[in-house]
Short mmCIF file of C-alpha atoms and ligand atoms in Angstrom, two decimals:
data_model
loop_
_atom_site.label_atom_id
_atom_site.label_comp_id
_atom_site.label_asym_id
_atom_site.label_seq_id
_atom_site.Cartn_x
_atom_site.Cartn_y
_atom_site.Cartn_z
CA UNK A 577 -3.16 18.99 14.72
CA UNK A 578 -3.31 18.38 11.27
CA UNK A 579 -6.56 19.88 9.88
CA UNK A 580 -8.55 18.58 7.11
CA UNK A 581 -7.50 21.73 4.76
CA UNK A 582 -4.19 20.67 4.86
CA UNK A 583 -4.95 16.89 4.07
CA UNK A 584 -6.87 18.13 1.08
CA UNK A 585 -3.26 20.16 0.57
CA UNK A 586 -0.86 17.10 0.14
CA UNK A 587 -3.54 14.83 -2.14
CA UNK A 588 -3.02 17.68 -3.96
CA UNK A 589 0.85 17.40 -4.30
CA UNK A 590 0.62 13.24 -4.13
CA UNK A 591 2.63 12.04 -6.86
CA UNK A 592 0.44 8.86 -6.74
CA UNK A 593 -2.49 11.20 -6.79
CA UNK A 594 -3.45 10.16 -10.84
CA UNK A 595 -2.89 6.00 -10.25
CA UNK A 596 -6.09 6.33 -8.10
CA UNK A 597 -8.18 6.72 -10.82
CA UNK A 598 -7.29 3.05 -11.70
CA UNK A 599 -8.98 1.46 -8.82
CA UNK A 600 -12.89 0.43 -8.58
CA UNK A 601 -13.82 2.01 -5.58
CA UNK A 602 -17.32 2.20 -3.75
CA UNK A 603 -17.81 6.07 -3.69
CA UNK A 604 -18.21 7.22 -0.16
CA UNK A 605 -16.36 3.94 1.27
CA UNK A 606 -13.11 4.28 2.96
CA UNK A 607 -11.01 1.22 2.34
CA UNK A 608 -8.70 0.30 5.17
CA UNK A 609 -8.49 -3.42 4.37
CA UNK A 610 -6.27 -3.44 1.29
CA UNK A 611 -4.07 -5.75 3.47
CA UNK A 612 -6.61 -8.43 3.12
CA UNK A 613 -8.20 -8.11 0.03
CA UNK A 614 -7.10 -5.29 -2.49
CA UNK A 615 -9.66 -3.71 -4.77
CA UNK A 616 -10.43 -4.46 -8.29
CA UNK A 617 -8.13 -2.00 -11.15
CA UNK A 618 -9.08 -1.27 -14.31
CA UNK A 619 -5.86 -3.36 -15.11
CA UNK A 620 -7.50 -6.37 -13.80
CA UNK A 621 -10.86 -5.50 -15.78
CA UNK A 622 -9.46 -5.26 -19.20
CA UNK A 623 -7.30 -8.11 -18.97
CA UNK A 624 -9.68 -10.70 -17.52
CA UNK A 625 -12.28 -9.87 -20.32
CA UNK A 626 -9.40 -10.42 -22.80
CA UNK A 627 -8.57 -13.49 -21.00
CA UNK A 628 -12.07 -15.06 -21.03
CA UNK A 629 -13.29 -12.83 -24.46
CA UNK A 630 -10.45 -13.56 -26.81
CA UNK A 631 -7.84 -16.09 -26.14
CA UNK A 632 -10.26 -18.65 -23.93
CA UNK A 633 -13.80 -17.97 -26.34
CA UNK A 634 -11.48 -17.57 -29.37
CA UNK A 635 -8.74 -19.50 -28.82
CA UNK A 636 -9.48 -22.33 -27.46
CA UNK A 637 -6.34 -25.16 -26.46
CA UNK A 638 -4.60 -22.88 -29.09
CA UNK A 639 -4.00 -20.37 -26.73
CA UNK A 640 -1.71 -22.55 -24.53
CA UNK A 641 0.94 -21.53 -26.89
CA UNK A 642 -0.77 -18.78 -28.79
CA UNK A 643 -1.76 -16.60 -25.96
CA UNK A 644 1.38 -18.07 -23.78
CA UNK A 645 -0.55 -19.47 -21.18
CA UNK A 646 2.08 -21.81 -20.44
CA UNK A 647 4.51 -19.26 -19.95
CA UNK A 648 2.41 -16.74 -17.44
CA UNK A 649 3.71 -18.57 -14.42
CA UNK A 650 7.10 -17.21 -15.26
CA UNK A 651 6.29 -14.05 -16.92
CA UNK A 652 4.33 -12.80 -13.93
CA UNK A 653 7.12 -14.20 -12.26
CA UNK A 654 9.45 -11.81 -13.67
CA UNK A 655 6.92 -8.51 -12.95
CA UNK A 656 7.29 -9.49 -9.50
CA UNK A 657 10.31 -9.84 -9.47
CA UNK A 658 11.45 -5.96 -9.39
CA UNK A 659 8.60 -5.74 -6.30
CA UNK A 660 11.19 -7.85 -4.08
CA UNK A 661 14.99 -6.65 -5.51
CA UNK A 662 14.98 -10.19 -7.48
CA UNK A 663 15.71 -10.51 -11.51
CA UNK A 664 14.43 -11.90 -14.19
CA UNK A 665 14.24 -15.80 -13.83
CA UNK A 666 13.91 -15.75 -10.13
CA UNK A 667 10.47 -15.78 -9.30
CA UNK A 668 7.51 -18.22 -10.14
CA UNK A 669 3.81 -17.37 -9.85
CA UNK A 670 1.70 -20.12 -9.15
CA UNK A 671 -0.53 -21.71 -6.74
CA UNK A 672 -1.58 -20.00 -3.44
CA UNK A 673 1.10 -19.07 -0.23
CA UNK A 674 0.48 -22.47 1.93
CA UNK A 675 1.27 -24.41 -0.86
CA UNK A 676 4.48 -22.56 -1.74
CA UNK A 677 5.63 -22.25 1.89
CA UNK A 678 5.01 -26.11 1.57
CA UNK A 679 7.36 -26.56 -1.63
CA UNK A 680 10.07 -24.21 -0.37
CA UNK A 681 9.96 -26.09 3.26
CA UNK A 682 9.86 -29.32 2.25
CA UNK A 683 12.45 -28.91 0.08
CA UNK A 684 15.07 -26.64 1.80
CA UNK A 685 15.13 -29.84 4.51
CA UNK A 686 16.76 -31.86 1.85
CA UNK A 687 19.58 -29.50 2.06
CA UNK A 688 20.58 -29.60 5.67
CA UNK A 689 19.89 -33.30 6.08
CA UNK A 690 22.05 -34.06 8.92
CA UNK A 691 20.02 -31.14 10.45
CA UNK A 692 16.29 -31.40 12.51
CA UNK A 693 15.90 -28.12 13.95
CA UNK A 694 13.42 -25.51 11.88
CA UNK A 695 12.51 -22.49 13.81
CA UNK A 696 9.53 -20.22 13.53
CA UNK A 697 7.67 -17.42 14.83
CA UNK A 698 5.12 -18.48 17.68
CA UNK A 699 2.49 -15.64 16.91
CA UNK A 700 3.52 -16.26 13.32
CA UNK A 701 0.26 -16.76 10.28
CA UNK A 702 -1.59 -20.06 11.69
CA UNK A 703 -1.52 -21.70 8.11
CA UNK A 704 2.46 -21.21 8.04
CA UNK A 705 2.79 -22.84 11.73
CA UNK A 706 0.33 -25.81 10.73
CA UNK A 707 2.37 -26.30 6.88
CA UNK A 708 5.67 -25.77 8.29
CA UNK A 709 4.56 -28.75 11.20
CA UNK A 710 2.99 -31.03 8.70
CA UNK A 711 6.36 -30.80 6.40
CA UNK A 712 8.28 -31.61 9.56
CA UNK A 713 6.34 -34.93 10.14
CA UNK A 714 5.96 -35.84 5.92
CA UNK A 715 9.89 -35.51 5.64
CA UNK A 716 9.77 -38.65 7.59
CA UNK A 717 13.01 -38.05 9.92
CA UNK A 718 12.74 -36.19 13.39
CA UNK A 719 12.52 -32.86 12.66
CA UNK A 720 11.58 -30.61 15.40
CA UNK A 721 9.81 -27.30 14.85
CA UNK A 722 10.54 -24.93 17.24
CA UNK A 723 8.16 -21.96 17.92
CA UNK A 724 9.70 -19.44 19.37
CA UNK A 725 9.40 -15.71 20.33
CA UNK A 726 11.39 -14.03 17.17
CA UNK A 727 13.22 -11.48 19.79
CA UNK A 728 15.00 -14.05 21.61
CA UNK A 729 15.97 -15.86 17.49
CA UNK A 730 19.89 -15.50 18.56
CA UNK A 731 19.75 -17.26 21.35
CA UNK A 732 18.18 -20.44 19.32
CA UNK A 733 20.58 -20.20 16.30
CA UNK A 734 22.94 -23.20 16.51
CA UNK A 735 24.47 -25.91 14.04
CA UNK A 736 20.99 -28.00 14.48
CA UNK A 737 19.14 -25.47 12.74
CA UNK A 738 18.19 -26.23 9.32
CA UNK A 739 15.62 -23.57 8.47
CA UNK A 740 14.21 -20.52 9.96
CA UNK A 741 11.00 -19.20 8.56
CA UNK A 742 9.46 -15.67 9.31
CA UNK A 743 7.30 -13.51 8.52
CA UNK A 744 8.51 -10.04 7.62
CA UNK A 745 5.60 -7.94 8.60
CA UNK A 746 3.81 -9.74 11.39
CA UNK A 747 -0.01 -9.43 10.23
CA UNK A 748 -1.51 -8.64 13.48
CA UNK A 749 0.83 -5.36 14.66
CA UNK A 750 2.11 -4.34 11.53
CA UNK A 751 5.39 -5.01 12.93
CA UNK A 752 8.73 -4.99 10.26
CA UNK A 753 11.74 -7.33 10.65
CA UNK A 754 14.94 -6.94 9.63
CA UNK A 755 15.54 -8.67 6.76
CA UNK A 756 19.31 -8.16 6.23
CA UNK A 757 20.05 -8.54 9.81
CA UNK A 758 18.06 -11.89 10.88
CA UNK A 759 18.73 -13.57 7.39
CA UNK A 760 23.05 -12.83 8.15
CA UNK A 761 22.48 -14.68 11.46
CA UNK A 762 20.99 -17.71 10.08
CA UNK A 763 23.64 -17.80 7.68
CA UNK A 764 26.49 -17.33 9.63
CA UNK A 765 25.18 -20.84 11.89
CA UNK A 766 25.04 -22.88 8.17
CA UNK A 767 21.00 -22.51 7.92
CA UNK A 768 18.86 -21.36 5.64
CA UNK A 769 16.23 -18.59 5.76
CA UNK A 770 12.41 -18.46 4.50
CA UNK A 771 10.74 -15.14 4.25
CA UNK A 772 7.03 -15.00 4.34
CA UNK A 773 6.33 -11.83 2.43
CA UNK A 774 2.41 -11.81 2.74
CA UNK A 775 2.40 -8.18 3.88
CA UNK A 776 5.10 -6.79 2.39
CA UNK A 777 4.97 -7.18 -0.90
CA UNK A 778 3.54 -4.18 -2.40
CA UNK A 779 3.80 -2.17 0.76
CA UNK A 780 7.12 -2.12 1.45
CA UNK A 781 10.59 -2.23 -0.18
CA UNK A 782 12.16 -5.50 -0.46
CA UNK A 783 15.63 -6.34 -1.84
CA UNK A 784 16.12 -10.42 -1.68
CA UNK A 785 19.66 -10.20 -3.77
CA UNK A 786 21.23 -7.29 -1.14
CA UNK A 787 20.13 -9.52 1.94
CA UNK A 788 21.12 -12.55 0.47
CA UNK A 789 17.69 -14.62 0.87
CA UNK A 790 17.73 -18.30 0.38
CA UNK A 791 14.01 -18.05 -0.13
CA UNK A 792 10.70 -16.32 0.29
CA UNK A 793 6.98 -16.28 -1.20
CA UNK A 794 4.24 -13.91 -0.64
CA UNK A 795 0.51 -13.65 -1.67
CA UNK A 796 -1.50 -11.74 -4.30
CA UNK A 797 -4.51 -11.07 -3.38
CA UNK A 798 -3.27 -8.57 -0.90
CA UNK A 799 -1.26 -5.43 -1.49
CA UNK A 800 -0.83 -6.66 -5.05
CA UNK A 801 -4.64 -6.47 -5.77
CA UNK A 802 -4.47 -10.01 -7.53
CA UNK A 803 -7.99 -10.59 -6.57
CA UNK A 804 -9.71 -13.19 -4.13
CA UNK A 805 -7.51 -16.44 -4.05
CA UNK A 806 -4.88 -14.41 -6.23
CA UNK A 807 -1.73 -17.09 -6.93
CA UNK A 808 1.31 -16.55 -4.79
CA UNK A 809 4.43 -15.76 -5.75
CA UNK A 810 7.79 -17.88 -4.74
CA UNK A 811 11.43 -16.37 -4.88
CA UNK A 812 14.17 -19.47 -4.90
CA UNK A 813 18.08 -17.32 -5.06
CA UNK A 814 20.13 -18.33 -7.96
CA UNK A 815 22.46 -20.49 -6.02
CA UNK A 816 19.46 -23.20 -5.25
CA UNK A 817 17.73 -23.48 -8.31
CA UNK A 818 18.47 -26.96 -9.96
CA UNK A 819 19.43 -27.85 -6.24
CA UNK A 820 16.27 -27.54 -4.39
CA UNK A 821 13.88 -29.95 -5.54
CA UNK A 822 10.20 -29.62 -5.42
CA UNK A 823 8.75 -32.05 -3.30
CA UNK A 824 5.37 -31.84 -4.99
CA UNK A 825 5.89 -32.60 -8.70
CA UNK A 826 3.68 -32.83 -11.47
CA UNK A 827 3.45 -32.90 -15.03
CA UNK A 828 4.17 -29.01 -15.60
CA UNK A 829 7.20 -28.98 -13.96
CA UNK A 830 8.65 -31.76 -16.07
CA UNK A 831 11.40 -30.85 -18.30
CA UNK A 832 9.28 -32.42 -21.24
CA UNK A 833 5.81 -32.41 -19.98
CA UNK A 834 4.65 -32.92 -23.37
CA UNK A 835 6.60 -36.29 -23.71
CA UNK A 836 4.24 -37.59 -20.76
CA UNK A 837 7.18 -40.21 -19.33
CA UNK A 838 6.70 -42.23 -16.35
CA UNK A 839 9.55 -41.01 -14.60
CA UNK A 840 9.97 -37.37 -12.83
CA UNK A 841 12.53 -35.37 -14.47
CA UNK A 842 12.62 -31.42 -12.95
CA UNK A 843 13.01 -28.73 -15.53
CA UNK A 844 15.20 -26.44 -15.31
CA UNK A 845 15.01 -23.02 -13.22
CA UNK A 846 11.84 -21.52 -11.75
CA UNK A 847 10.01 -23.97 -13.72
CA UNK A 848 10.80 -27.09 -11.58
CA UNK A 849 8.16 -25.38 -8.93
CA UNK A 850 5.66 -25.32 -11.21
CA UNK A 851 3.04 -28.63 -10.30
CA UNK A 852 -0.07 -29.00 -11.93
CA UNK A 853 -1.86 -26.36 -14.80
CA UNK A 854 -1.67 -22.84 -14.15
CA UNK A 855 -4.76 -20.84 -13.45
CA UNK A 856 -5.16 -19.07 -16.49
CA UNK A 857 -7.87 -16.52 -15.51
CA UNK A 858 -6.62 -15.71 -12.33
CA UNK A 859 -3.28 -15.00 -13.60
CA UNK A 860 -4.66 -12.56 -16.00
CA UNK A 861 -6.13 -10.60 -12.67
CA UNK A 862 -2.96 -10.53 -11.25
CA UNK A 863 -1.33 -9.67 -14.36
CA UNK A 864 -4.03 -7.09 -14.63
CA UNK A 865 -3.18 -5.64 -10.73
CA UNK A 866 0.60 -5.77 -11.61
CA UNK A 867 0.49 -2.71 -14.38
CA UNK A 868 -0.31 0.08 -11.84
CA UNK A 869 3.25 -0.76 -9.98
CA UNK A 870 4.85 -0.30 -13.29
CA UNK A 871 3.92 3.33 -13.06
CA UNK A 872 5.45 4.26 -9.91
CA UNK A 873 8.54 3.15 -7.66
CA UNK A 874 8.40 0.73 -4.08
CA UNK A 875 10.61 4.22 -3.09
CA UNK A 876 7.53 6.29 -4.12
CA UNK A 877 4.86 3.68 -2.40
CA UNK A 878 6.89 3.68 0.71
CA UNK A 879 7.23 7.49 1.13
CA UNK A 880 3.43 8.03 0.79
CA UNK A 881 2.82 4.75 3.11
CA UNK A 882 4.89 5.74 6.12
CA UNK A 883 3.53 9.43 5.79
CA UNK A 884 -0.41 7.87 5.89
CA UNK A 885 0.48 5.73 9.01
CA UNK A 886 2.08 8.47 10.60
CA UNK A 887 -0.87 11.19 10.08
CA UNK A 888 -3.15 7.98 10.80
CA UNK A 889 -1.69 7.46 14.30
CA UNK A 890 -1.58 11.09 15.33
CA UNK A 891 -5.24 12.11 14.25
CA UNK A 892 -6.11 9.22 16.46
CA UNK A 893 -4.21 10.07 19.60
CA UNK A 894 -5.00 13.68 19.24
CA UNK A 895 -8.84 12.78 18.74
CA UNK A 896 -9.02 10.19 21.45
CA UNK A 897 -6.25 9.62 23.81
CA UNK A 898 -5.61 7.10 25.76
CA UNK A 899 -8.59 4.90 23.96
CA UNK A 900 -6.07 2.74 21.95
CA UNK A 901 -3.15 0.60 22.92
CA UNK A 902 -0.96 1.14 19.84
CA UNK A 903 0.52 -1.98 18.80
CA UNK A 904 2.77 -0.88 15.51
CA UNK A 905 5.75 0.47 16.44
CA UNK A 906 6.55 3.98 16.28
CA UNK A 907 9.69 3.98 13.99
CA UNK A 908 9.54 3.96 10.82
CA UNK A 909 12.33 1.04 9.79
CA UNK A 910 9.93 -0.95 11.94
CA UNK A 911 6.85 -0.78 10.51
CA UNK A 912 5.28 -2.30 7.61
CA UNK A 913 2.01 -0.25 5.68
CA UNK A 914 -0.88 -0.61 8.70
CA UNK A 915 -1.68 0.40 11.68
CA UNK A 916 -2.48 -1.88 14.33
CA UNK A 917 -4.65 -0.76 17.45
CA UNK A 918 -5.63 -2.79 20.47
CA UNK A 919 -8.64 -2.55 22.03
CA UNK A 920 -11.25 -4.77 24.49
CA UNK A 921 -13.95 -3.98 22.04
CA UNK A 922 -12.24 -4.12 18.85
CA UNK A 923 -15.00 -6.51 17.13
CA UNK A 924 -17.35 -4.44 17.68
CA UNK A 925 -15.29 -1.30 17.17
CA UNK A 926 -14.37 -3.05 12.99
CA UNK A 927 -18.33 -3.44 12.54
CA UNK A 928 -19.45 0.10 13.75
CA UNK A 929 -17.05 1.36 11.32
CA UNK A 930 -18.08 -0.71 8.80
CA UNK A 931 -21.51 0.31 8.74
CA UNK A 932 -20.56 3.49 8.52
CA UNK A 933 -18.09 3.59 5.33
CA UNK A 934 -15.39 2.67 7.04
CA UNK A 935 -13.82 -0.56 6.39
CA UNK A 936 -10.76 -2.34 8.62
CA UNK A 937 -10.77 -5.85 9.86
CA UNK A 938 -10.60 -7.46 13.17
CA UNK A 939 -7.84 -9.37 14.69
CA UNK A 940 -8.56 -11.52 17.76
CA UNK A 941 -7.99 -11.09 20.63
CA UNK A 942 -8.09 -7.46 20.21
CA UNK A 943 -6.53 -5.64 17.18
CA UNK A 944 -8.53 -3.56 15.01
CA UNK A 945 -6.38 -3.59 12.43
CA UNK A 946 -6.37 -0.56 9.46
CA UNK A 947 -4.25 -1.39 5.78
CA UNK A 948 -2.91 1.72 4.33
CA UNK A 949 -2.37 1.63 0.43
CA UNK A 950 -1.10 4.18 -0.63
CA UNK A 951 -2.13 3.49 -4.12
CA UNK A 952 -5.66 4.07 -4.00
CA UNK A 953 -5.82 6.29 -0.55
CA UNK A 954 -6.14 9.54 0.01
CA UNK A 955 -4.86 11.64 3.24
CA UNK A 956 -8.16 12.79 3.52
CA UNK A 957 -9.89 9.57 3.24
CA UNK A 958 -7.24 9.21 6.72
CA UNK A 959 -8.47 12.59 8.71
CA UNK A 960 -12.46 11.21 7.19
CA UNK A 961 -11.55 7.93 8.63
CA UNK A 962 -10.48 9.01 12.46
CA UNK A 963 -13.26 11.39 12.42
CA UNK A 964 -15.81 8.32 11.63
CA UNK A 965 -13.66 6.57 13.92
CA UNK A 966 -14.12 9.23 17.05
CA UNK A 967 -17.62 9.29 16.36
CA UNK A 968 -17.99 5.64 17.02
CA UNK A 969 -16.22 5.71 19.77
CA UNK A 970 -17.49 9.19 21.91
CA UNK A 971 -21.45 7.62 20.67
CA UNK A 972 -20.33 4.25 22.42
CA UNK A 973 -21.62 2.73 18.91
CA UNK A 974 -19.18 -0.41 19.23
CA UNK A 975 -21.43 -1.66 22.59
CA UNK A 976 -24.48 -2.13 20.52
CA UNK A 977 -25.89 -5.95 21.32
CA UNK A 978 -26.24 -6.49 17.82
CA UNK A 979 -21.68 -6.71 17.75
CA UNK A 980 -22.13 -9.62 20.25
CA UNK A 981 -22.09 -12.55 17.50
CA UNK A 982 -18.95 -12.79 15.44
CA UNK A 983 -19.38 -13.35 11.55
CA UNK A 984 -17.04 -16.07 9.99
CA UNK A 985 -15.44 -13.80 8.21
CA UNK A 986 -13.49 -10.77 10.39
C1 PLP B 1191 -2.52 -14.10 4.16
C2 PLP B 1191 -1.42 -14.97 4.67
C3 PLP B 1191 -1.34 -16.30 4.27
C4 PLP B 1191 -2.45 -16.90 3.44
O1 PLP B 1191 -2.04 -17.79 2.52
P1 PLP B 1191 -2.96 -18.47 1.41
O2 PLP B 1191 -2.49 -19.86 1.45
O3 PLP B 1191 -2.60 -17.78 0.14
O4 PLP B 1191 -4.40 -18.32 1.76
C5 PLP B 1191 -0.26 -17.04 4.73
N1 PLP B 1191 0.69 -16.50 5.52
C6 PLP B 1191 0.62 -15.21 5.94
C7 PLP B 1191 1.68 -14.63 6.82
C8 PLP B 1191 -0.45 -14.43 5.53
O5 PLP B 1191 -0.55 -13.17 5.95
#
């Protein structure tokens, strides 16, 4: 069993030991829910204030071009970019996921139009099951969205297919598709593949131009540390910019927005995504978040992530077998950057913890679910974290009355 001497032994030879001095974090709190919301940097600090302090109370409507505003969309864009194995010009930052996943959907069906078949995960994110249904129905042909279990995708992969969206981590278990694999076989039928990257990106090495995805889009508020309501991302390959159109236009994405004609003409490239004004401030935050992944490697993230869920799910078997059904898989090309682990009482289970430093989140029916990040954690804040966790769980804390009634928030 890995002892706590030994924990305090390899934060000692962490590489990413120093970038945790760039986080804002409670003392005495162990963060396990980077997956949902990531915590505030120092990044983010400085540049909001310079945001808000010098080119918004200085600049005024000068800073659209002084300050670039207009052309943070793409720039961010661009810093992303390297996150997901994309280049320069191939990424747009704007908006939030649903509304991306809306963009790319709605306009990807425009390119198979003598096809009506998309298919998508059945346990996949509710908001990409109820967008990628409403697209179906706005596109105003029959379209038929299949949901299916993403095991048995082969089987479903005809000449009907137009699009198959999925998500690459699956948010409840933590569980990692194949990206290379799954997006070859929707090729090789004539479709086209969507990648939801809402827990990937940040936590897990991506490379969109080596598995030749048509498209994908991913959040930042989450591993990124973008900050509540962060803007999403959106990757669109090479090959389908100036083909795919965006299906919700506006002014910004105009090739001459400024010469305010009555008729829609896309710009060119990543632009032609872009709908309405950019969110100035809340690009800065992400902009903020992005500069502590310029210090270190996805390579270097990765190594440190797999190692944290690996100590994470032997402290807790060795300190209370049998309790938990795990529900990440074991091998490592098969698991994203959390740990997922099932349990009748799990509600209960997230809130014990929580009182007691410990923060994770709850997943209904009955994942508790725990975020690793391995840019702000610690392997001891892990063996802490099981200890706190054993505690609550040998004390029968979780079956306190007081865990009965949900909060709206889990
Ligand atoms: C978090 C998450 C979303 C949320 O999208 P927003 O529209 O940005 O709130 C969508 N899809 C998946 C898979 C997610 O994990």
């Amino acid at each position: 069993m890995t002892t706590r001497e030994e924990c305090q032994d390899l934060d000692a030879r962490d590489p990413l030991a120093g970038l945790r001095d760039e986080f804002v974090l409670t003392p005495g709190e162990i963060y396990l829910d980077g997956n949902s919301l990531g915590p505030v940097s120092h990044g983010v600090q400085r540049r909001v204030s310079e945001v808000i302090d010098r080119e918004w109370a200085q600049g005024l409507v000068r800073s659209w071009n002084a300050a670039k505003w207009m052309e943070a969309p793409l720039s961010l864009g661009d810093r992303v970019a390297p996150l997901i194995g994309a280049r320069a010009g191939e990424v747009l930052v704007a908006d939030t996921l649903t509304f991306l996943l809306a963009k790319i959907i709605g306009g990807s069906l425009e390119l198979r139009p003598e096809r009506h078949v998309i298919i998508t995960d059945a346990v996949n994110f509710h908001s990409d099951l109820y967008i990628v249904a409403a697209m179906a129905r706005l596109v105003g042909r029959d379209i038929v969205v299949k949901t299916i279990d993403r095991d048995t995708l082969d089987e479903h992969l005809d000449e009907d297919v137009a699009l198959v969206m999925l998500t690459h981590v699956d948010f409840r278990t933590g569980e990692m598709l194949d990206m290379s694999r799954i997006t070859r076989a929707v090729h090789e039928v004539g479709a086209l593949m969507l990648w939801d990257f809402a827990h990937s990106t940040g936590a897990v090495p991506l490379d969109v131009t080596s598995a030749d995805v048509d498209f994908a889009a991913g959040c930042g508020y989450k591993y990124l540390n973008g900050g509540p309501g962060a803007p999403a991302f959106m990757y669109v390959a090479p090959r389908w910019q100036g083909v795919l159109r965006n299906p919700l236009p506006g002014w910004l994405g105009h090739a001459r927005p400024f010469d305010f004609e009555s008729t829609y003409e896309s710009a060119p490239g990543m632009r032609a995504y872009v709908t309405s004004s950019p969110s100035v401030i809340a690009l800065g935050a992400l902009g903020g978040a992005l500069e502590v992944f310029e210090r270190t490697t996805m390579d270097a993230i990765r190594t440190k992530s797999l190692a944290l869920t690996d100590l994470f799910i032997e402290l807790v078997e060795e300190a209370l077998p049998g309790v938990f059904e795990l529900a990440t898989p074991r091998a490592h090309d098969k698991r994203g950057s959390q740990v997922a682990l099932r349990h009748p009482n799990g509600y209960g289970i997230i809130q014990a913890l929580i009182e007691r430093g410990v923060t994770g989140d709850f997943r209904a029916p009955d994942i508790c679910r725990f975020g690793f990040a391995p840019l702000y954690l610690r392997y001891v804040d892990v063996y802490d974290a099981v200890q706190i966790l054993a505690d609550v769980m040998l004390s029968c804390a979780h079956l306190d009355a007081k865990y009965a009634l949900r909060l709206a928030v889990t």
